[in-house]
XYZ file of C-alpha atoms in Angstrom:
626
model
C 31.637 -11.877 30.653
C 33.045 -9.417 28.330
C 33.734 -10.327 24.603
C 35.111 -8.309 21.989
C 33.807 -8.964 18.227
C 33.208 -7.411 15.001
C 30.028 -6.396 13.876
C 27.694 -4.191 11.668
C 26.074 -1.982 13.842
C 22.814 -0.008 12.856
C 21.474 2.785 14.948
C 18.183 4.446 14.148
C 16.023 7.259 15.547
C 12.989 9.433 14.659
C 13.360 13.105 13.293
C 11.662 15.524 15.407
C 10.367 13.005 17.838
C 10.170 15.556 20.811
C 8.015 17.804 18.495
C 5.751 14.867 17.767
C 5.390 13.970 21.580
C 4.381 17.470 22.509
C 1.778 17.591 19.826
C 0.319 14.167 20.630
C 1.931 11.954 23.096
C -0.342 9.115 22.967
C -0.544 8.923 19.095
C 3.229 9.343 18.876
C 4.149 6.542 21.521
C 1.674 4.120 19.639
C 3.131 5.099 16.273
C 6.614 4.504 17.266
C 5.909 1.211 19.048
C 4.208 -0.141 15.697
C 6.892 1.223 13.675
C 9.836 -0.387 15.803
C 7.960 -3.589 15.488
C 7.925 -3.541 11.740
C 11.625 -2.412 11.893
C 12.366 -5.286 14.142
C 10.706 -7.917 11.862
C 12.709 -6.718 9.029
C 16.086 -6.628 11.057
C 15.471 -10.354 11.993
C 14.652 -11.163 7.906
C 18.224 -9.793 7.134
C 19.866 -12.110 10.041
C 19.995 -9.210 12.385
C 19.026 -8.972 15.899
C 17.658 -5.872 17.913
C 20.046 -4.879 20.836
C 18.238 -2.060 22.298
C 15.294 0.286 21.752
C 14.903 2.894 24.049
C 12.370 5.870 23.252
C 12.526 6.754 19.748
C 16.058 4.934 19.556
C 17.046 1.499 18.075
C 20.164 -0.311 18.104
C 20.577 -3.462 16.046
C 23.680 -5.719 14.869
C 24.299 -7.800 11.746
C 26.880 -10.512 10.967
C 28.018 -8.581 7.586
C 27.711 -4.856 6.219
C 25.741 -6.304 3.294
C 23.061 -7.683 5.701
C 22.796 -4.145 7.619
C 22.769 -2.210 4.406
C 20.252 -4.182 2.644
C 17.975 -4.284 5.913
C 18.446 -0.397 6.313
C 17.334 0.184 2.657
C 14.065 -2.243 3.039
C 13.252 -0.413 6.469
C 13.154 2.974 4.565
C 11.305 1.889 1.631
C 8.598 0.277 3.924
C 8.614 3.476 6.198
C 8.195 5.580 3.140
C 5.147 3.657 2.214
C 3.721 3.877 5.713
C 4.225 7.545 6.021
C 3.035 8.406 2.660
C -0.771 9.221 3.533
C 0.101 11.473 6.464
C 0.401 14.971 6.491
C 3.951 16.068 6.350
C 3.838 17.390 10.095
C 2.879 13.929 11.316
C 5.160 11.664 9.483
C 7.626 9.549 11.308
C 10.748 9.463 9.810
C 13.781 7.647 10.713
C 17.811 8.360 10.423
C 19.695 5.451 10.156
C 23.472 5.021 10.699
C 25.419 1.995 9.654
C 28.950 1.056 10.667
C 31.311 -2.011 10.626
C 33.473 -2.142 13.576
C 34.755 -3.749 16.863
C 32.118 -3.626 19.500
C 32.462 -5.179 23.329
C 29.649 -7.327 24.106
C 28.439 -7.806 27.767
C 25.426 -10.300 27.748
C 23.021 -8.922 25.413
C 24.338 -5.284 25.352
C 26.752 -3.957 23.108
C 29.393 -0.763 23.689
C 32.612 0.612 22.380
C 33.416 2.968 19.524
C 31.549 0.601 16.855
C 28.275 1.535 18.517
C 29.129 5.217 19.151
C 30.126 5.967 15.520
C 26.981 4.154 14.498
C 25.292 6.908 16.406
C 26.957 9.742 15.040
C 26.527 8.444 11.255
C 22.587 8.148 12.291
C 23.003 11.843 13.165
C 24.430 12.877 9.781
C 21.703 11.080 7.832
C 18.707 12.847 6.229
C 15.275 12.225 7.007
C 14.348 8.870 5.734
C 17.783 8.494 4.807
C 20.884 6.205 5.689
C 24.465 7.134 6.308
C 27.358 4.729 6.099
C 30.849 4.836 7.136
C 34.150 4.209 4.960
C 34.288 0.538 6.509
C 30.706 -0.300 5.327
C 31.200 1.295 1.922
C 34.220 -0.614 1.347
C 32.252 -3.685 2.055
C 28.994 -2.815 -0.038
C 30.032 -0.839 -3.019
C 30.586 -3.636 -5.330
C 28.157 -6.003 -4.158
C 24.811 -3.814 -3.463
C 23.297 -1.864 -6.603
C 23.204 1.305 -4.958
C 24.417 5.001 -5.492
C 26.201 6.627 -2.738
C 27.231 10.146 -2.179
C 30.612 10.672 -0.476
C 30.011 13.278 2.430
C 33.823 13.668 3.316
C 35.665 13.557 6.353
C 33.171 14.675 9.246
C 34.212 15.802 12.965
C 31.503 14.125 15.244
C 31.328 14.454 19.022
C 33.257 11.878 21.399
C 35.088 10.356 18.461
C 38.556 11.608 18.223
C 39.529 11.265 14.376
C 37.091 12.150 11.710
C 35.000 9.566 10.218
C 34.382 9.323 6.463
C 30.575 9.262 5.744
C 28.751 8.262 2.858
C 24.828 8.758 2.164
C 23.000 6.019 0.427
C 20.908 6.590 -2.623
C 18.756 3.601 -3.424
C 17.871 4.870 -6.902
C 17.758 1.552 -8.468
C 14.928 0.621 -6.156
C 16.218 -1.948 -3.836
C 19.593 -3.104 -2.395
C 19.874 -6.015 -4.427
C 22.971 -8.233 -4.624
C 25.016 -7.578 -8.046
C 25.247 -11.580 -8.534
C 21.306 -11.427 -8.677
C 21.202 -8.186 -10.948
C 19.457 -10.071 -13.890
C 16.855 -11.364 -11.134
C 16.532 -7.826 -10.081
C 15.899 -6.429 -13.415
C 13.336 -9.279 -14.084
C 11.652 -8.162 -11.202
C 11.576 -4.471 -12.255
C 10.144 -5.358 -15.270
C 7.749 -7.696 -13.899
C 6.569 -4.682 -11.706
C 5.828 -2.880 -14.707
C 3.687 -5.417 -16.113
C 1.917 -5.853 -13.085
C 0.979 -2.095 -12.771
C -0.532 -2.272 -16.129
C -2.421 -5.454 -15.408
C -3.971 -3.713 -12.250
C -2.137 -5.463 -9.361
C -2.595 -2.309 -7.354
C -5.788 -3.596 -6.336
C -3.656 -5.698 -3.842
C -1.383 -2.874 -3.297
C -3.960 -0.664 -2.042
C -4.539 -3.037 0.873
C -1.429 -1.102 2.266
C -0.258 -0.547 5.613
C -2.554 1.524 7.930
C -1.716 4.894 8.934
C -2.822 4.151 12.446
C -2.113 1.306 14.649
C -4.981 -0.391 16.793
C -4.091 -3.040 19.584
C -3.211 -6.403 18.177
C -5.440 -9.083 19.242
C -6.512 -12.414 17.902
C -9.611 -13.133 16.275
C -12.617 -12.694 19.161
C -15.642 -14.553 18.379
C -17.822 -12.241 19.941
C -17.207 -9.990 16.978
C -17.845 -12.373 14.086
C -21.147 -13.617 12.038
C -21.034 -17.203 10.226
C -20.528 -16.796 6.556
C -17.926 -14.251 6.701
C -14.860 -16.355 7.524
C -14.529 -14.875 10.918
C -14.398 -11.190 9.863
C -15.168 -8.594 12.434
C -18.542 -6.869 12.665
C -18.841 -3.374 12.066
C -21.842 -1.196 13.252
C -23.052 2.453 12.576
C -24.585 4.369 15.436
C -27.147 7.325 14.467
C -25.285 10.480 13.878
C -25.847 13.180 16.493
C -27.701 16.213 15.495
C -25.886 19.200 17.071
C -27.502 21.765 15.232
C -30.424 22.586 17.532
C -32.906 22.297 14.863
C -35.138 19.142 15.174
C -35.746 19.562 11.122
C -32.163 18.338 10.758
C -32.550 15.105 12.584
C -33.709 13.012 9.400
C -30.607 14.395 7.680
C -28.577 12.926 10.247
C -30.274 9.822 10.496
C -29.960 9.449 6.563
C -26.552 9.729 6.477
C -25.960 6.763 9.038
C -28.750 4.599 7.156
C -26.945 5.057 4.150
C -23.821 4.236 5.393
C -25.230 0.755 6.603
C -26.666 0.091 3.288
C -23.407 0.912 1.545
C -21.216 -1.159 3.984
C -23.566 -4.091 3.603
C -23.420 -4.128 -0.155
C -19.421 -3.960 0.386
C -19.860 -7.592 1.696
C -16.509 -8.087 3.073
C -17.424 -7.347 6.673
C -20.898 -8.191 8.610
C -22.718 -4.971 9.708
C -24.965 -4.936 12.358
C -28.513 -3.967 11.469
C -30.108 -0.366 11.825
C -32.581 -1.891 14.385
C -29.837 -2.701 16.928
C -27.279 -0.011 16.393
C -30.149 2.798 16.368
C -31.173 1.883 19.894
C -28.328 3.933 21.005
C -29.876 7.135 19.509
C -29.456 10.228 21.720
C -27.562 8.260 24.310
C -23.856 8.769 25.887
C -22.158 5.818 25.181
C -19.071 4.057 25.981
C -17.572 2.260 22.923
C -16.295 -0.631 24.361
C -19.441 -1.284 26.270
C -21.454 -0.632 22.348
C -18.843 -3.218 20.945
C -19.799 -5.912 23.471
C -23.459 -5.584 23.371
C -23.665 -5.231 19.376
C -20.807 -7.876 18.962
C -18.903 -5.332 16.514
C -15.411 -4.874 16.628
C -15.619 -1.531 14.894
C -18.232 1.468 15.157
C -18.770 4.309 13.076
C -20.329 7.369 14.827
C -20.461 10.831 13.960
C -22.454 14.255 14.251
C -24.034 17.022 12.078
C -24.137 20.636 12.887
C -25.915 23.218 10.711
C -25.436 27.009 10.868
C -27.280 29.011 8.161
C -26.447 27.863 4.702
C -23.535 25.478 5.936
C -23.084 22.075 7.612
C -20.383 20.466 9.137
C -20.509 16.744 9.314
C -17.963 14.838 11.519
C -17.537 11.158 11.440
C -14.915 8.354 13.034
C -14.095 4.819 13.027
C -13.234 3.363 16.140
C -11.881 -0.090 17.210
C -14.137 -0.795 20.225
C -11.635 -3.891 21.515
C -8.620 -1.208 21.775
C -11.088 1.705 22.363
C -8.876 3.500 19.600
C -9.547 5.791 16.698
C -8.743 4.326 13.307
C -9.824 7.181 11.478
C -11.414 10.675 11.525
C -12.495 13.332 9.361
C -14.441 16.512 9.209
C -16.659 17.765 6.062
C -17.712 21.425 5.788
C -20.379 21.820 2.949
C -22.788 24.391 1.380
C -26.243 23.249 2.340
C -28.177 23.565 -0.984
C -29.392 20.212 -2.303
C -29.730 18.279 0.902
C -30.162 14.800 -0.747
C -27.401 15.510 -3.225
C -25.172 16.471 -0.135
C -25.946 13.387 1.759
C -25.063 11.415 -0.832
C -21.871 12.931 -1.314
C -20.864 12.787 2.273
C -21.853 9.093 2.452
C -19.735 8.458 -0.451
C -16.512 10.394 0.994
C -17.158 8.594 4.290
C -17.344 4.925 2.686
C -14.242 5.824 0.556
C -12.221 6.633 3.484
C -13.638 3.823 6.155
C -12.935 0.896 3.277
C -9.314 1.539 2.805
C -8.578 2.128 6.668
C -10.308 -1.395 7.588
C -8.898 -3.297 5.009
C -5.355 -1.767 5.923
C -5.888 -2.050 9.567
C -7.000 -5.758 9.537
C -4.462 -6.755 7.084
C -1.542 -5.223 9.775
C -3.473 -7.334 12.592
C -3.385 -10.419 10.766
C 0.420 -10.041 9.656
C 1.281 -9.346 13.172
C -0.660 -12.674 14.633
C 0.792 -16.113 15.781
C -0.080 -18.438 13.054
C -1.774 -20.721 15.548
C -4.575 -17.898 15.981
C -5.529 -17.829 12.395
C -9.298 -18.241 11.184
C -9.907 -18.362 7.689
C -10.469 -14.889 7.483
C -7.076 -14.120 9.360
C -5.581 -16.070 6.787
C -6.736 -14.146 3.772
C -5.563 -11.090 5.409
C -2.236 -12.275 6.007
C -2.221 -14.006 2.300
C -3.007 -10.401 1.206
C -0.016 -9.030 3.266
C 2.395 -11.400 1.492
C 0.893 -10.445 -2.076
C 1.378 -6.824 -1.340
C 5.237 -7.640 -1.448
C 5.004 -8.820 -4.973
C 8.010 -11.376 -5.047
C 7.770 -14.863 -6.096
C 8.171 -16.288 -2.880
C 5.785 -13.879 -1.452
C 3.034 -14.967 -3.917
C 3.704 -18.483 -3.133
C 2.721 -18.033 0.368
C -0.134 -15.864 -0.460
C -1.417 -19.079 -2.663
C -0.781 -21.381 0.365
C -2.312 -19.204 3.000
C -5.303 -18.906 0.936
C -5.741 -22.471 0.372
C -5.230 -23.093 4.042
C -8.242 -20.612 4.285
C -10.152 -22.678 2.045
C -9.538 -25.817 4.030
C -10.724 -24.132 6.925
C -14.045 -22.729 5.321
C -14.505 -24.087 1.737
C -17.511 -21.654 1.486
C -15.418 -18.576 1.959
C -15.759 -16.683 -1.287
C -13.061 -14.337 -0.609
C -10.586 -16.897 -0.019
C -11.327 -18.397 -3.394
C -10.660 -14.819 -4.745
C -7.517 -14.552 -2.989
C -6.362 -17.876 -4.573
C -7.262 -16.676 -7.976
C -5.327 -13.670 -7.565
C -2.379 -15.380 -6.660
C -2.233 -17.792 -9.808
C -3.054 -14.435 -11.775
C 0.064 -12.966 -10.394
C 2.055 -15.981 -11.390
C 0.902 -15.889 -14.765
C 1.329 -11.913 -15.506
C 4.980 -12.084 -14.031
C 5.609 -15.415 -15.543
C 6.657 -16.785 -11.994
C 4.924 -20.220 -12.880
C 6.600 -23.177 -14.622
C 3.165 -24.434 -15.663
C 1.239 -21.521 -17.137
C -1.706 -24.083 -18.655
C -2.238 -25.220 -14.940
C -2.002 -21.794 -13.493
C -4.683 -20.722 -15.972
C -6.899 -23.658 -15.106
C -6.589 -23.056 -11.288
C -7.161 -19.333 -11.653
C -10.414 -20.033 -13.698
C -11.489 -22.693 -11.055
C -10.872 -20.380 -8.356
C -12.486 -17.551 -9.993
C -15.713 -19.294 -10.857
C -16.104 -20.936 -7.390
C -15.791 -17.357 -5.758
C -18.664 -16.254 -8.060
C -20.596 -19.344 -7.352
C -20.238 -18.832 -3.593
C -20.976 -15.112 -3.485
C -22.030 -13.425 -6.705
C -22.627 -10.403 -4.507
C -19.085 -9.541 -3.805
C -17.027 -7.243 -6.245
C -13.813 -9.207 -5.363
C -15.373 -12.495 -6.800
C -16.087 -10.582 -10.548
C -12.916 -9.040 -10.283
C -11.005 -12.427 -10.040
C -13.235 -13.627 -13.006
C -12.087 -10.349 -14.840
C -8.474 -11.511 -14.290
C -9.209 -14.868 -16.192
C -10.893 -13.168 -18.951
C -8.091 -10.473 -19.275
C -5.495 -13.428 -19.676
C -7.662 -15.191 -22.051
C -8.426 -11.931 -24.438
C -12.051 -12.446 -23.527
C -12.378 -8.289 -23.582
C -16.250 -8.235 -23.451
C -16.452 -10.560 -20.679
C -13.514 -8.842 -18.545
C -14.908 -5.402 -19.211
C -18.375 -6.995 -17.991
C -17.075 -8.450 -14.971
C -15.201 -5.192 -13.934
C -18.391 -3.088 -14.643
C -20.395 -5.767 -12.342
C -17.497 -5.382 -9.427
C -17.852 -1.500 -9.772
C -21.848 -1.801 -9.701
C -21.504 -4.115 -6.574
C -19.174 -2.111 -4.463
C -19.066 1.451 -5.964
C -16.697 2.710 -3.342
C -13.883 0.222 -3.995
C -11.200 2.414 -5.931
C -9.492 -0.365 -7.108
C -12.398 -1.720 -9.157
C -12.765 1.874 -10.867
C -8.939 1.895 -11.486
C -9.014 -1.769 -13.102
C -12.117 -0.787 -15.190
C -10.545 2.609 -16.563
C -7.350 0.864 -17.193
C -9.265 -1.794 -19.324
C -11.147 0.752 -21.391
C -8.182 2.606 -22.079
C -5.989 -0.315 -23.065
C -8.697 -1.535 -25.448
C -9.059 2.049 -26.858
C -12.893 2.252 -25.560
C -14.393 5.715 -24.606
C -11.258 7.718 -23.193
C -13.879 10.039 -21.315
C -15.730 7.006 -19.642
C -12.061 5.419 -18.617
C -10.788 8.783 -17.286
C -14.202 8.926 -15.073
C -13.614 5.801 -13.549
C -9.892 6.823 -12.877
C -10.631 10.168 -11.492
C -13.364 8.285 -9.245
C -10.446 6.033 -8.025
C -8.120 9.037 -7.163
C -11.107 10.672 -5.073
C -12.151 7.321 -3.336
C -8.750 6.934 -1.966
C -6.622 10.049 -2.451
C -4.038 9.262 0.220
C -3.229 5.706 -1.295
C 0.712 5.156 -0.763
C 0.658 3.882 -4.430
C -1.519 6.868 -5.788
C 1.513 7.020 -8.743
C 0.155 3.980 -10.173
C -3.413 5.470 -10.624
C -1.771 8.447 -12.020
C 0.100 5.985 -14.791
C -3.283 4.726 -15.723
C -4.629 8.379 -16.125
C -1.862 9.070 -18.480
C -2.268 5.857 -20.193
C -5.760 6.994 -21.081
C -4.842 10.414 -22.372
C -2.256 8.757 -24.516
C -4.594 6.320 -26.071
C -6.807 9.330 -26.956
C -3.705 11.103 -28.393
C -3.912 13.780 -25.735
C -0.012 14.064 -25.330
C 0.291 17.206 -23.192
C -2.091 15.787 -20.674
C -0.602 12.434 -20.709
C 2.947 14.174 -19.861
C 1.670 16.079 -17.204
C 0.032 12.826 -15.223
C 3.321 10.811 -16.018
C 5.452 13.557 -14.526
C 2.892 13.543 -11.306
C 3.546 9.878 -10.922
C 7.153 10.348 -11.464
C 7.462 12.443 -8.393
C 5.662 9.745 -6.562
C 6.928 6.262 -7.935
C 9.504 4.382 -5.965
C 11.679 3.427 -9.069
C 11.071 1.256 -12.406
C 11.176 1.839 -15.755
C 7.442 2.243 -16.676
C 6.807 5.771 -15.841
C 9.895 6.643 -18.094
C 8.544 4.659 -20.883
C 5.118 6.696 -20.313
C 7.098 9.787 -20.376
C 9.058 8.750 -23.721
C 5.726 7.845 -25.331
C 4.584 11.314 -24.537
C 7.310 13.406 -25.577
C 7.516 11.383 -28.910
C 4.025 12.510 -29.507
C 4.794 15.979 -29.012
C 7.765 15.966 -31.168
C 10.143 16.303 -28.483
C 12.766 13.516 -29.390
C 15.757 14.719 -27.444
C 13.607 14.339 -24.124
C 11.883 11.093 -25.294
C 15.533 9.614 -25.887
C 16.663 11.076 -22.120
C 13.376 9.148 -20.954
C 14.552 5.933 -22.539
C 18.060 6.076 -21.566
C 16.755 6.229 -17.712
C 14.571 3.404 -18.387
C 17.311 1.315 -19.763
C 19.658 2.618 -16.801
C 16.745 1.014 -14.369
C 16.408 -2.150 -16.493
C 18.997 -3.049 -18.963
C 17.184 -5.927 -20.219
C 14.226 -3.847 -21.652
C 13.522 -4.371 -25.402
C 10.736 -3.637 -27.956
C 10.525 -7.484 -28.050
C 9.792 -7.462 -24.441
C 7.514 -4.712 -24.306
C 5.631 -6.279 -27.264
C 5.255 -9.270 -25.187
C 3.971 -7.283 -21.999
C 1.331 -5.496 -24.250
C -0.019 -8.726 -25.358
C -0.436 -9.939 -21.952
C -2.063 -7.118 -20.832
C -4.697 -7.492 -23.801
C -3.691 -4.196 -25.364
C -5.645 -3.061 -28.319
C -3.343 -4.196 -31.400
C -3.524 -0.529 -32.835
C -2.349 1.099 -29.592
C 0.378 -1.533 -29.125
C 1.921 -0.986 -32.667
C 1.267 3.073 -32.062
C 3.268 2.804 -28.741
C 6.022 0.580 -30.072
C 6.632 2.857 -32.992
C 6.948 5.433 -30.483
C 9.230 3.607 -28.461
C 11.498 2.847 -31.343
C 11.622 6.347 -32.123
C 12.646 7.101 -28.696
C 15.703 4.761 -28.912
C 14.425 1.604 -27.423
C 16.551 -1.491 -28.834
C 15.063 -4.287 -30.705
């Protein structure tokens, strides 16, 4: 039966799909499948449905143009985050076209000019961009806080009349209905505050750059006491040098990795005695996973030639027989022990974020009936990443469910503590005293259950921060860094705390530089760059502060914080005209911003009073209203 109806149609495809397929067909198919699943989820969240998804294309319908454009903006924002860590030539960027018009429906399929025009608009869109028709523009221009670039009349294939096209420029950060603009501006302010306070520790658990097969928790890969987290094993690295004397170097790297991963404490690590039984053997990774009870395996090789050495390492999901991560390191071989330490740290710094991202994505895509305590915490973290009041409430409830399943699971208590901290710093709670008491209880419980876990001490540092117990806050963060020296988030939070309290700028910068080195491809690298700028500002090094603020501005998705940092830097350099321009931009993004608002923000981040006074004076000179 054929039905004619009015619908908002979204059409999307991948830029350069043929080239990506030619270069690596398997990886491209896996990635486009994962991206389409993510897009489909977002479409459903905006009341839409996927009509068809052949190859790299995707067609969806929505009840209104507003739903379609909001969905498109969120899709591109999420894909930007997922693509950020990838090399430019391997990014999977989508173009999206949106049209509101009549379509012919036959069962679940749609036909007609409404579909064809959406597809032609998609072809006019930029990589990672959105192009809409005149009819869509008329519907959304006064409802959504977006910028629109008029492309004029466009002649397109198989459409007899030219179509008026507009590029969507989501410069305000999100497609938010104007009726909710105050909420939107408050959210922008909250983002700035949360950045200063270190919520990036949650944000670093970002979407993975690779997509393993998604399965439920398999008890074969779990060990009691870890809430159901899957085990990881490190196989002995192969010595490909033809030099038996290099055997100890290859073994030393593997042994150091086992030690460092064990100290991390989030995943059970198979002992050396078991994993080293595979030394010198050709192995099947699925079989190794089954025999050792390890979902993840790290393997690698060492090849020495004269004074240079090449170390290759890879992380494998044995259940899916899928490479999660791989890297090669070429180094001069001078001090072999120093090199061993450097390579071990580099591998750990790469593996740990990938494990977190992969596991968070797996948990986010499972059905709720399959959840164990570990899965619940991973899903809670996925919601925390989205940084909205609703998602933070979901994070809290999932953490509480994990605790009900396993009251001795320290990571679940740390996750619960983080949700209460988020409520407090963003002022999402109606009962601050109660939230603070719950934060304290959860953080102390996490430490009591596992004092060897870095995240327990970070949770305690969050409580100390909000109660202005500076020495205790810094001591807790130092303990977190000591327990997990490869956790970039702990280094970043400690560096920020030292800078905010006007402690040694060099020590602060040392930790911030380490955070950048440990996770150089983080999608939210701009947050750490903001902290580096902050550290230089606290030391009065305005030129350096300006340089890092500009780097952050090139990467940031939006918000007024970066422009405030730029303004303070410009004032310090005596460049008042540029400072005023920066504040004008901050006010455009957040019209509710005032000195009183910023002063309260500084109080809550436990900023040193002298630094707070100095920066407020600088912002006043730049033109920020009282």
